[in-house]
PDB file of C-alpha atoms in Angstrom:
ATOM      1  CA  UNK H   1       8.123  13.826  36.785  1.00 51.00           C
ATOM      2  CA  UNK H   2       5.820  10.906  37.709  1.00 63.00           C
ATOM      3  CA  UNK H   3       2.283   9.853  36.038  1.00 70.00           C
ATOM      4  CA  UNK H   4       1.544   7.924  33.067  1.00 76.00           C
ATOM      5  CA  UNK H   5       3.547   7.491  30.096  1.00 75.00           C
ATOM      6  CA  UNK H   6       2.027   8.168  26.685  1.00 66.00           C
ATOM      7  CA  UNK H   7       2.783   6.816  23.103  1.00 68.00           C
ATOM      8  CA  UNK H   8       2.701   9.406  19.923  1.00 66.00           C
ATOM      9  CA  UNK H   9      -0.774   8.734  18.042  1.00 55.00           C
ATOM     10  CA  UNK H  10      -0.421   7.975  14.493  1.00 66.00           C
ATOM     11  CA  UNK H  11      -2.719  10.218  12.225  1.00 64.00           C
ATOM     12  CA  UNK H  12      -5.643   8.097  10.139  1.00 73.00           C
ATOM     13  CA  UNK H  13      -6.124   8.991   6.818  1.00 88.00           C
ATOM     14  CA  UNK H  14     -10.116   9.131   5.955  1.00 90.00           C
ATOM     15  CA  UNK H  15      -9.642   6.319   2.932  1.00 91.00           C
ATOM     16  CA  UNK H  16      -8.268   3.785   5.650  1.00 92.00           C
ATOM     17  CA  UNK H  17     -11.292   4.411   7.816  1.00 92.00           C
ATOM     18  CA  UNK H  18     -13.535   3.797   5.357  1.00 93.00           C
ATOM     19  CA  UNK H  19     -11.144   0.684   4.675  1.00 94.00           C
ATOM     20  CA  UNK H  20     -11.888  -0.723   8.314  1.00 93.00           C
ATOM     21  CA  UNK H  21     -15.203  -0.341   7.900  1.00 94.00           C
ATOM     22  CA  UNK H  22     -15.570  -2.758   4.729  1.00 94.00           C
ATOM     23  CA  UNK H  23     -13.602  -4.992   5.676  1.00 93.00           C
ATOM     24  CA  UNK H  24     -15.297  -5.382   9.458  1.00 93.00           C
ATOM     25  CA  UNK H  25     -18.611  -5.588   7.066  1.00 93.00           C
ATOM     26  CA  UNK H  26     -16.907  -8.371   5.095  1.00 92.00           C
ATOM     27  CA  UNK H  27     -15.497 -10.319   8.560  1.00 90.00           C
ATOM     28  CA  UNK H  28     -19.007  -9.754  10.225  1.00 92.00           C
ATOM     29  CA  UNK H  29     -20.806 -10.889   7.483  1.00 90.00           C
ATOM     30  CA  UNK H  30     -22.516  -8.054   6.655  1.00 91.00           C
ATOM     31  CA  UNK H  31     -21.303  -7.987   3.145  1.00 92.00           C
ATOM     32  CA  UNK H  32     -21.325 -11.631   1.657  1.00 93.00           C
ATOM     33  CA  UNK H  33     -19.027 -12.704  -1.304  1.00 92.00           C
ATOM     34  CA  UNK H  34     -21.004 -11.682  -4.701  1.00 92.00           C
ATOM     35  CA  UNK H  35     -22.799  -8.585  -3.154  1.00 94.00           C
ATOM     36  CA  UNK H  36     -22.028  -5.438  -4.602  1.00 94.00           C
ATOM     37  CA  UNK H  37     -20.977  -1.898  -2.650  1.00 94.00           C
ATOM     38  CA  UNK H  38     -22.958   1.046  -2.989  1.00 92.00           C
ATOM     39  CA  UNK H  39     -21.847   3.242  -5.774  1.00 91.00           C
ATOM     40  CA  UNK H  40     -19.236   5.732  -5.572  1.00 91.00           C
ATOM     41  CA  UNK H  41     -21.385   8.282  -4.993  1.00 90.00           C
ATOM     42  CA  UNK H  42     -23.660   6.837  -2.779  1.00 92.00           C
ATOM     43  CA  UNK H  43     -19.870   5.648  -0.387  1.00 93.00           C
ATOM     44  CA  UNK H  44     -19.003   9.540  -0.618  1.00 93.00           C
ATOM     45  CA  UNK H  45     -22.363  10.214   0.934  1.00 93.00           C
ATOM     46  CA  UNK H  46     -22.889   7.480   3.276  1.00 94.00           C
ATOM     47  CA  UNK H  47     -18.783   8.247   4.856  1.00 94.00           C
ATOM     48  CA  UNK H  48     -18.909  11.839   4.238  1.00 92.00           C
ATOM     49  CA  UNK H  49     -15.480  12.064   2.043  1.00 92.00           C
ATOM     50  CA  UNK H  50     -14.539  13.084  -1.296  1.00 92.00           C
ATOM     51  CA  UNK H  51     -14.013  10.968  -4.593  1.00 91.00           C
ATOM     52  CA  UNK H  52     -10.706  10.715  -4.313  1.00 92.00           C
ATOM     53  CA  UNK H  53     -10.878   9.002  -0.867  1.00 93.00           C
ATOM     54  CA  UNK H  54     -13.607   6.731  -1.847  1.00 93.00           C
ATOM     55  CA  UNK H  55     -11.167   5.704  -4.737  1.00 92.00           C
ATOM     56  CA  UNK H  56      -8.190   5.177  -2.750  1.00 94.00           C
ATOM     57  CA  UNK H  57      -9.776   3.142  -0.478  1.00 93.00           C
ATOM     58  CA  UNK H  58     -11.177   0.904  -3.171  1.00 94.00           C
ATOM     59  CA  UNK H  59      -7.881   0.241  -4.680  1.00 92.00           C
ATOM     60  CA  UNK H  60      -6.737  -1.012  -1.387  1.00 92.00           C
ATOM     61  CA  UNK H  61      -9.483  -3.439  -0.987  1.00 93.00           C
ATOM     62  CA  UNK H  62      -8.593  -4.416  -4.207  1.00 91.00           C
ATOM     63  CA  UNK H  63      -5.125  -5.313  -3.567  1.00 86.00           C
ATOM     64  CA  UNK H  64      -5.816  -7.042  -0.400  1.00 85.00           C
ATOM     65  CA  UNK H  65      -8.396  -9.404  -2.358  1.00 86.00           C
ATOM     66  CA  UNK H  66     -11.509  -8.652  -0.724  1.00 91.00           C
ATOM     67  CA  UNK H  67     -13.529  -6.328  -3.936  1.00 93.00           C
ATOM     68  CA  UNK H  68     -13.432  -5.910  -7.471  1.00 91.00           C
ATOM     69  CA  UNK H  69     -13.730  -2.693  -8.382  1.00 83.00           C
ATOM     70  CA  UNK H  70     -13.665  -0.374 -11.597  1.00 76.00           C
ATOM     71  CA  UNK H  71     -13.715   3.054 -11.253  1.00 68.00           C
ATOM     72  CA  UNK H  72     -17.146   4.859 -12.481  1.00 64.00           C
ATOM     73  CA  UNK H  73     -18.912   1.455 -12.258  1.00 69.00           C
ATOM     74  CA  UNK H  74     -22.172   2.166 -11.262  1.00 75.00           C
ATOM     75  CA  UNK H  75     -23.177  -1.221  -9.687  1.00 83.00           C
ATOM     76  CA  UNK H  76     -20.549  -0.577  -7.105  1.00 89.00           C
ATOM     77  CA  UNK H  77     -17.596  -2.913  -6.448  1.00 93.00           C
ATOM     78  CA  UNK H  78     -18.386  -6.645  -5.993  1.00 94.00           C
ATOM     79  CA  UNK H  79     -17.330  -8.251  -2.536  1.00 94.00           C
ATOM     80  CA  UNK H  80     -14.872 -11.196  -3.663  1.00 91.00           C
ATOM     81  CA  UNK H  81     -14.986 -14.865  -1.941  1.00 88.00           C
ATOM     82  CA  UNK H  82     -12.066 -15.597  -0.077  1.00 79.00           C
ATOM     83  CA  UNK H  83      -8.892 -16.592  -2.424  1.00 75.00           C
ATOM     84  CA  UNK H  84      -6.136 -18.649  -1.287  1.00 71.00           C
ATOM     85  CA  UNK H  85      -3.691 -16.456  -3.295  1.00 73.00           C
ATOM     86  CA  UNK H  86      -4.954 -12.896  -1.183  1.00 73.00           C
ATOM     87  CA  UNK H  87      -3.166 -15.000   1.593  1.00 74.00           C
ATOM     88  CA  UNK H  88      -0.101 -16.174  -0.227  1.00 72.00           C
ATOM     89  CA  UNK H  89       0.664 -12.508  -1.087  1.00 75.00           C
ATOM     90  CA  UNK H  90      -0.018 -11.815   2.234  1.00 76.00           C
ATOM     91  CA  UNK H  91       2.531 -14.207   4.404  1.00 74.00           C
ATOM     92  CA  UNK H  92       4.816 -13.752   1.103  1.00 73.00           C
ATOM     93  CA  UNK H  93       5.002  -9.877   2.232  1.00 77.00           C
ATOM     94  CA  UNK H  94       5.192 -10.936   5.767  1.00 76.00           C
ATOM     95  CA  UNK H  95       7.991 -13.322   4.716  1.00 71.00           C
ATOM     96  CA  UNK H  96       9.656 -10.787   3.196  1.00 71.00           C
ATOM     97  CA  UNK H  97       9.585  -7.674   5.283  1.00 71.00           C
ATOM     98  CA  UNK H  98       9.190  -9.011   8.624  1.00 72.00           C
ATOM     99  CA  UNK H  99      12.785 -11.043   7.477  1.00 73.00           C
ATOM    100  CA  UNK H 100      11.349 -14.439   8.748  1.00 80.00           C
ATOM    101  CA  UNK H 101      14.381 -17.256   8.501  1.00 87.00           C
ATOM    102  CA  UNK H 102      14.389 -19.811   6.476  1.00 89.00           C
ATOM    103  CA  UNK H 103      14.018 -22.391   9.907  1.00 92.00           C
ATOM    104  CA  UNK H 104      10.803 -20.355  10.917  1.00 92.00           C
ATOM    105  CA  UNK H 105       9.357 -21.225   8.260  1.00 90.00           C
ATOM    106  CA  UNK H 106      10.674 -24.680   7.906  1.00 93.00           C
ATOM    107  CA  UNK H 107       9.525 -25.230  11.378  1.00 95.00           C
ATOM    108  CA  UNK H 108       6.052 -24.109  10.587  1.00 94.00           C
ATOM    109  CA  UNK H 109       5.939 -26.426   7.643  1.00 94.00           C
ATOM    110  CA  UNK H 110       6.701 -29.364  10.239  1.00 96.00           C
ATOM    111  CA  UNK H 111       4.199 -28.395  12.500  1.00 96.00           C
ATOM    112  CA  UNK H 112       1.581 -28.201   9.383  1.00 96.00           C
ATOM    113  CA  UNK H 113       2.237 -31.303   7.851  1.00 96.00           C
ATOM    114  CA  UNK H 114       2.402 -33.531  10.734  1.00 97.00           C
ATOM    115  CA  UNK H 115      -0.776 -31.504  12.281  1.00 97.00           C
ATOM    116  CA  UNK H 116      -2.509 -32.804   8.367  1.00 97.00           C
ATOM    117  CA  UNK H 117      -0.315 -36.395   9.150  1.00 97.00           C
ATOM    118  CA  UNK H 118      -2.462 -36.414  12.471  1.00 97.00           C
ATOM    119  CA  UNK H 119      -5.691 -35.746  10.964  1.00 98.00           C
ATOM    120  CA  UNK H 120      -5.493 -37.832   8.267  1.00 98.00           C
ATOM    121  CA  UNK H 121      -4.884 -41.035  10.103  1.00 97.00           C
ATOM    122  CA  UNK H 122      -8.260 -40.672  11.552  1.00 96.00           C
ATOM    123  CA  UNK H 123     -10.566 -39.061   8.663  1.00 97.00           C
ATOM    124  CA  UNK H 124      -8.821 -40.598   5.620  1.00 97.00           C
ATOM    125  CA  UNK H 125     -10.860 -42.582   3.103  1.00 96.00           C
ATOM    126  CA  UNK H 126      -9.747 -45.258   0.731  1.00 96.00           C
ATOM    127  CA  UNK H 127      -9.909 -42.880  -1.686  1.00 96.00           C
ATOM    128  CA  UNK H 128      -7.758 -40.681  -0.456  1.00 96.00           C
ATOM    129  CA  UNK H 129      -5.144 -43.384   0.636  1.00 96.00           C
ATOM    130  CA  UNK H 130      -5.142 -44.561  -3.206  1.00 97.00           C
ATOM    131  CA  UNK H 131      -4.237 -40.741  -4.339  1.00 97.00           C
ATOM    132  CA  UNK H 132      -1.031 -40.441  -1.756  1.00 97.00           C
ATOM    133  CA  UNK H 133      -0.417 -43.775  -3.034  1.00 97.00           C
ATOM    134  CA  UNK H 134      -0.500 -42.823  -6.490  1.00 97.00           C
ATOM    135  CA  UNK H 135       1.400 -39.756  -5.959  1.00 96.00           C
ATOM    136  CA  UNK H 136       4.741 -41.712  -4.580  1.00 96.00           C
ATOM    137  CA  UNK H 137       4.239 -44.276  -7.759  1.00 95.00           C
ATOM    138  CA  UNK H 138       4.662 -40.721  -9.433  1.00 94.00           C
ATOM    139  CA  UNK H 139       7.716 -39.649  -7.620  1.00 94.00           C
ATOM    140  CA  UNK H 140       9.396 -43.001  -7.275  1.00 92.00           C
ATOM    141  CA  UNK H 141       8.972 -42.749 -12.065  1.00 92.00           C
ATOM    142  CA  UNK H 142      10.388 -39.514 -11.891  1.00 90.00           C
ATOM    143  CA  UNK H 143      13.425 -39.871 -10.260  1.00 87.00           C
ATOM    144  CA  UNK H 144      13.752 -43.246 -12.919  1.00 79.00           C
ATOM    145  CA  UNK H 145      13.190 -40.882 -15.745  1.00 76.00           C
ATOM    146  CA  UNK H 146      15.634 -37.746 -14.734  1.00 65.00           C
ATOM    147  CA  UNK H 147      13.950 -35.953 -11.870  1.00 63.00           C
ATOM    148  CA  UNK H 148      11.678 -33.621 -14.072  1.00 69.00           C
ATOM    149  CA  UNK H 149       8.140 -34.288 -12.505  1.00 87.00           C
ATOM    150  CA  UNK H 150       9.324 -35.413  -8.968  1.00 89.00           C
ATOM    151  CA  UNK H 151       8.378 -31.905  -7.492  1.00 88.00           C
ATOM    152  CA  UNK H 152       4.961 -32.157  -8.932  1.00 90.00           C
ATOM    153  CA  UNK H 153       4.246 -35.504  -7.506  1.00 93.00           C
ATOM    154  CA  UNK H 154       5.666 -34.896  -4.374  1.00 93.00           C
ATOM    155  CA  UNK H 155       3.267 -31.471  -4.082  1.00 93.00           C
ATOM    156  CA  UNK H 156       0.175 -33.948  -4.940  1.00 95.00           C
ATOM    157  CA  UNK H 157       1.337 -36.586  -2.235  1.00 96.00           C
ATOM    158  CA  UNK H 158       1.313 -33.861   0.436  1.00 95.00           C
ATOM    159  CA  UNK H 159      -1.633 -31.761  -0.767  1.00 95.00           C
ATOM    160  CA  UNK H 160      -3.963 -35.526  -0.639  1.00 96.00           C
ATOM    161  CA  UNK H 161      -2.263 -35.525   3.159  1.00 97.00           C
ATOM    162  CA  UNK H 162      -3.844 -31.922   3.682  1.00 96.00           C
ATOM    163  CA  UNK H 163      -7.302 -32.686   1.811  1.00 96.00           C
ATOM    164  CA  UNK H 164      -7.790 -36.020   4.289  1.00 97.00           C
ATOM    165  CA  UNK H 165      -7.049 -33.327   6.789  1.00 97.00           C
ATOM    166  CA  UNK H 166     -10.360 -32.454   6.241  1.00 96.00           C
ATOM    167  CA  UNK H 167      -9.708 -28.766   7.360  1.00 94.00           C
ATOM    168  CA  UNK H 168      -9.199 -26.112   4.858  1.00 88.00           C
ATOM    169  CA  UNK H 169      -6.952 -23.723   6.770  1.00 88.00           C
ATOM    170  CA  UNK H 170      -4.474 -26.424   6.956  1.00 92.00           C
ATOM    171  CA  UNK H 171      -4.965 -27.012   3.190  1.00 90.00           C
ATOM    172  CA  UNK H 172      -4.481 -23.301   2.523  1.00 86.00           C
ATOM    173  CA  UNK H 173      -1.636 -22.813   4.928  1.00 87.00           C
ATOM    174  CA  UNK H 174       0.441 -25.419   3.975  1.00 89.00           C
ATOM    175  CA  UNK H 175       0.457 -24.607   0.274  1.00 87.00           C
ATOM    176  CA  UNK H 176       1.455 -21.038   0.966  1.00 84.00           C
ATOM    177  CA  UNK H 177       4.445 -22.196   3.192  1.00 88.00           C
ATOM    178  CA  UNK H 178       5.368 -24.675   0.826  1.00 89.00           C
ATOM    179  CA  UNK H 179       5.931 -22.175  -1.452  1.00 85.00           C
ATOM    180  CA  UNK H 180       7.589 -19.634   0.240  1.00 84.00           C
ATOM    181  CA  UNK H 181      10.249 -22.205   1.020  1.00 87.00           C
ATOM    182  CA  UNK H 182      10.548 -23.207  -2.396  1.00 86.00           C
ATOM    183  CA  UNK H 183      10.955 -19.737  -3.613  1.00 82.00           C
ATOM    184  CA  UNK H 184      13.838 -19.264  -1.199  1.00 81.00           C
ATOM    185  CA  UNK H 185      15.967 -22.623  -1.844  1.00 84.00           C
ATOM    186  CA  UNK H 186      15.138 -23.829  -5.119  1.00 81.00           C
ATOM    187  CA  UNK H 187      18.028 -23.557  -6.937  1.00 80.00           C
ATOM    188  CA  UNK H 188      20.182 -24.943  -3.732  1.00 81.00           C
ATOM    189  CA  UNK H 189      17.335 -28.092  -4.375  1.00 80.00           C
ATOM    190  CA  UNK H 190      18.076 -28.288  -7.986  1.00 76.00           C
ATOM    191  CA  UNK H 191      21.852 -28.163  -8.039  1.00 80.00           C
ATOM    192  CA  UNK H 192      22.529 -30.099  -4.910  1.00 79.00           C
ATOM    193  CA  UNK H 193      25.246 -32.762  -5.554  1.00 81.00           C
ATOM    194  CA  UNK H 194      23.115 -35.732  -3.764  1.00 81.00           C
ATOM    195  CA  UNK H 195      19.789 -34.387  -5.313  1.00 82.00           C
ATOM    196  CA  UNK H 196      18.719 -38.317  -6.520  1.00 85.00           C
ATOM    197  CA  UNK H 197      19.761 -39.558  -2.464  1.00 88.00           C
ATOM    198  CA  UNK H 198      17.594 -36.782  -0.898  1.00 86.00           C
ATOM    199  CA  UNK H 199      14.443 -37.377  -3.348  1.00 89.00           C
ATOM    200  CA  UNK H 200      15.189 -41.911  -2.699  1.00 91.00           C
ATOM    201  CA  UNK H 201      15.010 -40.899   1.044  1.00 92.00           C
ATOM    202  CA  UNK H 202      12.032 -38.458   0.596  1.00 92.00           C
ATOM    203  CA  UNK H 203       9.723 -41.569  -1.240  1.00 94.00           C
ATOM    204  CA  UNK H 204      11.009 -43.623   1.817  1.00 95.00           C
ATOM    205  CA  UNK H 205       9.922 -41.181   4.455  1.00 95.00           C
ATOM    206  CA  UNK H 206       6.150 -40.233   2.046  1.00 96.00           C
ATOM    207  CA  UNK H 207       6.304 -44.720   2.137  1.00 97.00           C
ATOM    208  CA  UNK H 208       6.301 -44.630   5.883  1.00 97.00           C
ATOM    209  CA  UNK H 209       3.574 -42.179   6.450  1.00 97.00           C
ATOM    210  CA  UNK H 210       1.223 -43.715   4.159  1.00 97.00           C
ATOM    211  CA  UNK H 211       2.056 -46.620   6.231  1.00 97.00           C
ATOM    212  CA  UNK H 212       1.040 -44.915   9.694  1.00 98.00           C
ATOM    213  CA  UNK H 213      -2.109 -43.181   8.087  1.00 98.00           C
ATOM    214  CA  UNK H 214      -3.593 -46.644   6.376  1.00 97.00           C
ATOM    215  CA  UNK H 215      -2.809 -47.890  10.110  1.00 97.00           C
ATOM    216  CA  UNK H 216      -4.948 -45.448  11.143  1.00 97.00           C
ATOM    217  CA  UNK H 217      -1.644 -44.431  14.032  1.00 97.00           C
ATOM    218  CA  UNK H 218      -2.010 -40.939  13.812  1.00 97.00           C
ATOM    219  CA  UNK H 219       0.968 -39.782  16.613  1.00 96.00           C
ATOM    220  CA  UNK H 220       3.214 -41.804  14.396  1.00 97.00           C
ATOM    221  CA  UNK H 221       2.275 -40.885  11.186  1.00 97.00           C
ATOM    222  CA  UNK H 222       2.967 -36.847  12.881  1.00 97.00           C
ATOM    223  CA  UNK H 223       6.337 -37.536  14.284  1.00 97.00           C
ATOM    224  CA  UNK H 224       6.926 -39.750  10.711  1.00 97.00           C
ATOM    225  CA  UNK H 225       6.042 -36.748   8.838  1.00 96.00           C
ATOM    226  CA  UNK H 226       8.258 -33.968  10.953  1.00 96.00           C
ATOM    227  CA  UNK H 227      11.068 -35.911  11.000  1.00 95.00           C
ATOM    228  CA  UNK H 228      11.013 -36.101   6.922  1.00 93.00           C
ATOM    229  CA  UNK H 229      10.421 -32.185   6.841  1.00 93.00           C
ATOM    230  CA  UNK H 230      13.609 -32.253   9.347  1.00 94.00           C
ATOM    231  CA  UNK H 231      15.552 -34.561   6.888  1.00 91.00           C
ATOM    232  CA  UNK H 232      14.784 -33.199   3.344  1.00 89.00           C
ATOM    233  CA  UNK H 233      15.115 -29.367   4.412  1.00 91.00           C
ATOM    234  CA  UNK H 234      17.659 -29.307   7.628  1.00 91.00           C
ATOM    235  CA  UNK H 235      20.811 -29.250   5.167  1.00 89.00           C
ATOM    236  CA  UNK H 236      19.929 -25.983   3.716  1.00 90.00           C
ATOM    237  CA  UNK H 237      19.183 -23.847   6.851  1.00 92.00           C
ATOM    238  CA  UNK H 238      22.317 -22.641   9.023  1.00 91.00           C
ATOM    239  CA  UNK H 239      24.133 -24.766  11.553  1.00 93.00           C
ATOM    240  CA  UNK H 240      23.051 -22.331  14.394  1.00 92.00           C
ATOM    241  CA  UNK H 241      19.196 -22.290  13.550  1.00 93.00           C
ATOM    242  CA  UNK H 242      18.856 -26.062  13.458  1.00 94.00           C
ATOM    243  CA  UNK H 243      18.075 -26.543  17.001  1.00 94.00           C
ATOM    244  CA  UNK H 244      14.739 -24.719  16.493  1.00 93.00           C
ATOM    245  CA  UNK H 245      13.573 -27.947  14.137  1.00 94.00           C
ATOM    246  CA  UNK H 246      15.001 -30.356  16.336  1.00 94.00           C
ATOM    247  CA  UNK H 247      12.820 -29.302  18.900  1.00 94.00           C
ATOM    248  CA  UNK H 248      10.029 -30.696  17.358  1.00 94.00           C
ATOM    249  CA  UNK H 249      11.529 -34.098  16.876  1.00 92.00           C
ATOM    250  CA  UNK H 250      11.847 -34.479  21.127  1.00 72.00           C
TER     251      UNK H 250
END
């Protein structure tokens, strides 16, 4: 039989409509980090649904980030300002049970961190040239005094790269990613047989991208910084799924 095909419709429960709603008050702007809902029993009125709906859909704002909320209160749940860590749960989860590879995500990381290398080169200030500088000094001690702090400086070299960025998403998006990938290969990092070779070559690499972004050469401080994402992280994602971060070093 011809005609149109149709797709089963998923039933809505009433507590994720009233969900939507806040949260296309919070995107719109309508509700402003600090402001306060209306009271429970003003939300039952104003959406028509019982207690129990009002509640459930408060604890799922809650979870996603966006409202603080405490059952009873009778100020209403407060509208939260937008939290980096709302977002690391969320691509965490995403991570996790969408089954995203470990080269996806490496690959993103590349992309992120040359994108900052790009920026940077043009917006930097002296300022911010001294801290990656500082932050190598760090990492280049560390690996002279038994490795301990090396992660730490090598997270402050790259998050000065992402605040000379000067854009916030980047800052936000490349700490999540950062570590995601850590989560998933950190004990492969800290038991690796040529850990001290990979963290020499990693200062070189962080050396030659502070030397492309004091230039002011942003294409080569980009293709400087995906080629050290390729180098430090390429031995710990499978043969086969290599060719997906090689792409970006064409």
């Amino acid at each position: 039989m011809g005609g149109p095909r149709f797709e089963p419709v998923r039933a809505v429960r009433a507590y994720e409509r009233v969900v939507e709603q806040v949260e296309e008050a919070i995107e719109s702007g309508s509700l402003c980090p600090g402001e306060r809902l209306p009271s429970e029993r003003e939300l039952m009125v104003q959406f028509s649904v019982s207690r129990s709906t009002v509640r459930e859909a408060l604890r799922v704002l809650q979870a996603r980030g966006l409202v603080r909320s405490r059952p009873g209160d009778p100020h209403g749940a407060e509208v939260l300002p937008f939290s980096p860590a709302a977002l690391h749960k969320s691509m965490t989860t995403l991570a996790r049970v969408e089954g995203l590879s470990l080269a996806e995500l490496v690959q993103f990381r590349m992309v992120l961190d040359s994108s900052a290398s790009l920026l940077a080169a043009r917006l930097r200030t002296e300022e911010q040239l001294a801290e990656m500088d500082e932050a190598v000094a760090r990492m280049r001690a560390a690996v002279e005094a038994g490795h301990d702090a090396f992660g730490a400086a090598d997270v402050a070299f790259h998050d000065a790269v992402a605040r000379a960025s000067k854009n916030k998403l980047i800052q936000i998006c490349t700490d999540v990613v950062r570590s995601i990938v850590f989560d998933l290969i950190s004990e492969k990092i800290a038991t690796a047989p040529d850990r001290e070779a990979l963290m020499r070559q990693s200062i070189r690499h962080h050396e030659e991208v502070i030397a492309a972004v004091r230039a002011e050469d942003g294409p080569l401080a980009a293709r400087l910084s995906r080629k050290a994402m390729y180098d430090y992280y390429a031995g710990y994602v499978p043969v086969g799924e290599r060719s997906s971060l090689r792409a970006l070093l064409e």
